GROMACS .gro file of C-alpha atoms in nm:
model
  181
    1PRO     CA    1  10.209  10.645  10.713
    2SER     CA    2  10.022  10.864  10.468
    3ARG     CA    3  10.200  11.067  10.204
    4LEU     CA    4  10.090  11.390  10.039
    5VAL     CA    5  10.188  11.422   9.675
    6VAL     CA    6  10.164  11.762   9.508
    7ASP     CA    7  10.195  11.790   9.130
    8LEU     CA    8  10.363  12.121   9.045
    9ARG     CA    9  10.410  12.054   8.674
   10GLY     CA   10  10.281  12.332   8.455
   11LEU     CA   11  10.304  12.601   8.725
   12SER     CA   12  10.512  12.913   8.668
   13ASN     CA   13  10.837  12.967   8.853
   14ALA     CA   14  10.852  13.246   9.106
   15TYR     CA   15  11.004  13.569   8.984
   16PRO     CA   16  11.371  13.614   9.074
   17LYS     CA   17  11.433  13.806   9.394
   18ILE     CA   18  11.605  14.133   9.317
   19GLY     CA   19  11.677  14.446   9.509
   20PRO     CA   20  11.564  14.646   9.667
   21LEU     CA   21  11.876  14.805   9.513
   22VAL     CA   22  12.080  14.680   9.218
   23ILE     CA   23  12.425  14.738   9.075
   24ASN     CA   24  12.311  14.901   8.754
   25GLU     CA   25  12.639  14.986   8.581
   26ILE     CA   26  13.013  14.945   8.631
   27MET     CA   27  13.279  15.148   8.452
   28TYR     CA   28  13.577  14.923   8.518
   29HIS     CA   29  13.813  15.017   8.235
   30PRO     CA   30  13.786  15.380   8.125
   31PRO     CA   31  14.007  15.455   7.824
   32ASP     CA   32  14.372  15.474   7.924
   33ILE     CA   33  14.528  15.818   7.943
   34ALA     CA   34  14.758  15.848   7.642
   35ILE     CA   35  15.013  16.127   7.639
   36PRO     CA   36  15.228  16.136   7.324
   37GLY     CA   37  15.581  16.019   7.399
   38VAL     CA   38  15.480  15.903   7.749
   39ILE     CA   39  15.373  15.564   7.875
   40THR     CA   40  14.997  15.511   7.869
   41ASN     CA   41  14.843  15.533   8.215
   42ASP     CA   42  14.549  15.344   8.359
   43ASP     CA   43  14.264  15.591   8.420
   44SER     CA   44  14.137  15.449   8.750
   45LEU     CA   45  14.004  15.788   8.867
   46ASN     CA   46  13.722  15.766   8.613
   47GLU     CA   47  13.599  15.426   8.733
   48TYR     CA   48  13.257  15.412   8.896
   49ILE     CA   49  12.981  15.186   9.022
   50GLU     CA   50  12.622  15.297   8.972
   51ILE     CA   51  12.352  15.182   9.217
   52LEU     CA   52  11.982  15.202   9.120
   53ASN     CA   53  11.666  15.189   9.329
   54PRO     CA   54  11.417  15.024   9.087
   55THR     CA   55  11.144  15.010   9.353
   56ALA     CA   56  10.854  15.247   9.423
   57THR     CA   57  10.975  15.324   9.777
   58THR     CA   58  11.268  15.510   9.930
   59VAL     CA   59  11.537  15.269  10.050
   60PRO     CA   60  11.757  15.356  10.349
   61LEU     CA   61  12.120  15.252  10.299
   62TYR     CA   62  12.136  15.166  10.668
   63ASP     CA   63  11.936  14.956  10.915
   64PRO     CA   64  11.666  15.200  11.037
   65VAL     CA   65  11.581  15.002  11.354
   66ASN     CA   66  11.699  15.079  11.705
   67TYR     CA   67  11.688  14.734  11.866
   68GLY     CA   68  11.740  14.859  12.220
   69TYR     CA   69  12.049  14.643  12.262
   70ALA     CA   70  12.201  14.787  11.942
   71ASP     CA   71  12.131  15.089  11.724
   72GLY     CA   72  12.091  14.951  11.373
   73ARG     CA   73  12.115  15.299  11.224
   74THR     CA   74  12.494  15.279  11.254
   75ASN     CA   75  12.502  14.970  11.028
   76THR     CA   76  12.521  15.070  10.663
   77TRP     CA   77  12.511  14.904  10.324
   78ARG     CA   78  12.847  14.815  10.168
   79LEU     CA   79  13.022  14.721   9.847
   80ARG     CA   80  13.277  14.440   9.844
   81GLY     CA   81  13.476  14.240   9.590
   82GLN     CA   82  13.721  14.438   9.380
   83VAL     CA   83  13.647  14.744   9.593
   84ASP     CA   84  13.552  14.815   9.955
   85TRP     CA   85  13.307  15.089  10.041
   86ASN     CA   86  13.077  15.142  10.341
   87PHE     CA   87  12.800  15.394  10.285
   88PRO     CA   88  12.773  15.677  10.538
   89THR     CA   89  12.489  15.671  10.792
   90ASN     CA   90  12.150  15.832  10.724
   91ILE     CA   91  12.167  15.798  10.343
   92THR     CA   92  11.852  15.706  10.150
   93LEU     CA   93  11.787  15.644   9.781
   94ALA     CA   94  11.458  15.766   9.636
   95PRO     CA   95  11.242  15.553   9.404
   96GLY     CA   96  11.395  15.533   9.055
   97ALA     CA   97  11.706  15.725   9.167
   98TYR     CA   98  12.071  15.645   9.104
   99LEU     CA   99  12.386  15.711   9.299
  100LEU     CA  100  12.752  15.673   9.205
  101VAL     CA  101  13.042  15.534   9.404
  102VAL     CA  102  13.363  15.673   9.257
  103ASN     CA  103  13.738  15.629   9.298
  104PHE     CA  104  13.805  15.988   9.409
  105ASN     CA  105  13.677  16.216   9.681
  106PRO     CA  106  13.363  16.380   9.535
  107THR     CA  107  13.414  16.685   9.757
  108ASN     CA  108  13.713  16.764   9.531
  109ALA     CA  109  13.533  17.014   9.307
  110ALA     CA  110  13.781  16.994   9.018
  111ALA     CA  111  13.775  16.612   9.005
  112SER     CA  112  13.399  16.601   9.053
  113ASN     CA  113  13.329  16.860   8.782
  114ALA     CA  114  13.563  16.687   8.533
  115PHE     CA  115  13.399  16.349   8.605
  116CYS     CA  116  13.045  16.489   8.568
  117LEU     CA  117  13.139  16.658   8.241
  118LYS     CA  118  13.308  16.345   8.103
  119TYR     CA  119  13.006  16.121   8.173
  120SER     CA  120  12.725  16.380   8.146
  121VAL     CA  121  12.619  16.305   8.502
  122PRO     CA  122  12.280  16.468   8.568
  123SER     CA  123  12.279  16.749   8.821
  124GLY     CA  124  12.177  16.629   9.164
  125THR     CA  125  12.319  16.277   9.123
  126ARG     CA  126  12.480  16.187   9.452
  127MET     CA  127  12.839  16.063   9.446
  128PHE     CA  128  13.028  15.884   9.722
  129GLY     CA  129  13.390  15.784   9.752
  130PRO     CA  130  13.669  15.718   9.730
  131TYR     CA  131  13.642  15.343   9.764
  132SER     CA  132  13.937  15.125   9.858
  133GLY     CA  133  14.081  14.897   9.594
  134LYS     CA  134  14.050  14.916   9.218
  135LEU     CA  135  13.818  14.774   8.954
  136SER     CA  136  14.042  14.536   8.760
  137ASN     CA  137  14.057  14.612   8.388
  138SER     CA  138  14.039  14.242   8.299
  139GLY     CA  139  13.751  14.130   8.520
  140GLY     CA  140  13.632  14.079   8.870
  141SER     CA  141  13.333  14.097   9.097
  142VAL     CA  142  13.142  14.372   9.275
  143GLU     CA  143  12.897  14.275   9.550
  144LEU     CA  144  12.631  14.481   9.729
  145TYR     CA  145  12.534  14.390  10.088
  146ARG     CA  146  12.282  14.523  10.338
  147PRO     CA  147  12.302  14.489  10.717
  148ASP     CA  148  12.079  14.240  10.897
  149THR     CA  149  11.967  14.242  11.261
  150PRO     CA  150  12.263  14.259  11.504
  151GLN     CA  151  12.305  13.948  11.717
  152ALA     CA  152  12.129  13.979  12.052
  153PRO     CA  153  12.285  13.987  12.399
  154GLY     CA  154  12.369  13.650  12.549
  155ARG     CA  155  12.478  13.499  12.220
  156VAL     CA  156  12.837  13.396  12.161
  157ASP     CA  157  12.842  13.639  11.866
  158GLU     CA  158  12.666  13.920  12.054
  159GLY     CA  159  12.678  14.248  11.864
  160LEU     CA  160  12.788  14.087  11.536
  161VAL     CA  161  12.613  14.244  11.238
  162PRO     CA  162  12.547  13.984  10.968
  163TYR     CA  163  12.529  14.113  10.611
  164ILE     CA  164  12.286  13.994  10.344
  165TRP     CA  165  12.400  13.961   9.984
  166VAL     CA  166  12.171  14.182   9.772
  167ASP     CA  167  12.336  14.189   9.428
  168GLU     CA  168  12.657  14.087   9.254
  169VAL     CA  169  12.806  14.157   8.914
  170ASP     CA  170  13.086  13.941   8.775
  171TYR     CA  171  13.249  14.113   8.481
  172ARG     CA  172  13.513  14.004   8.230
  173ASP     CA  173  13.703  14.185   7.958
  174THR     CA  174  13.642  13.904   7.709
  175GLY     CA  175  13.367  13.810   7.463
  176PRO     CA  176  13.126  13.711   7.359
  177TRP     CA  177  12.971  14.056   7.374
  178PRO     CA  178  12.601  14.105   7.301
  179THR     CA  179  12.538  14.196   6.938
  180ASN     CA  180  12.177  14.316   6.969
  181VAL     CA  181  12.231  14.626   7.185
   0.00000   0.00000   0.00000
């Protein structure tokens, strides 16, 4: 039998696959709330996860396809790991835009205003929440998933919506920390 040999030495590696969305920032341990003469409290309400669309196109945070046997538009992106969050239907993220997933209900005007003031959140930044769970102060993982095509009729797993891992951040509250930032 013949054999084809291909020499790939000296060729560049492919670029890493990222996106289309990325976990851009995680605030997992805001400063504790210290009240003189009272026990210090963990400030979990000021935790957040920031998602960025680094692409040049708008990204729907749902499956935009109606497959006939299933409406993909009801299947949304999700966060897993330390927290659980499913994005609402019909949400999109514009090119270069950010969104925040927070640990409080952003329709609570007082909490939302205090949060935006604390972090200088630009006007118009969309916030979603509250997520389930808590970002551990010592470390953990946050994963971003997008829905794939629902399984077709006639399959043993008919209707199952598989999810594709898009991004993950593992964080720890230990060094070494970068010194050149």
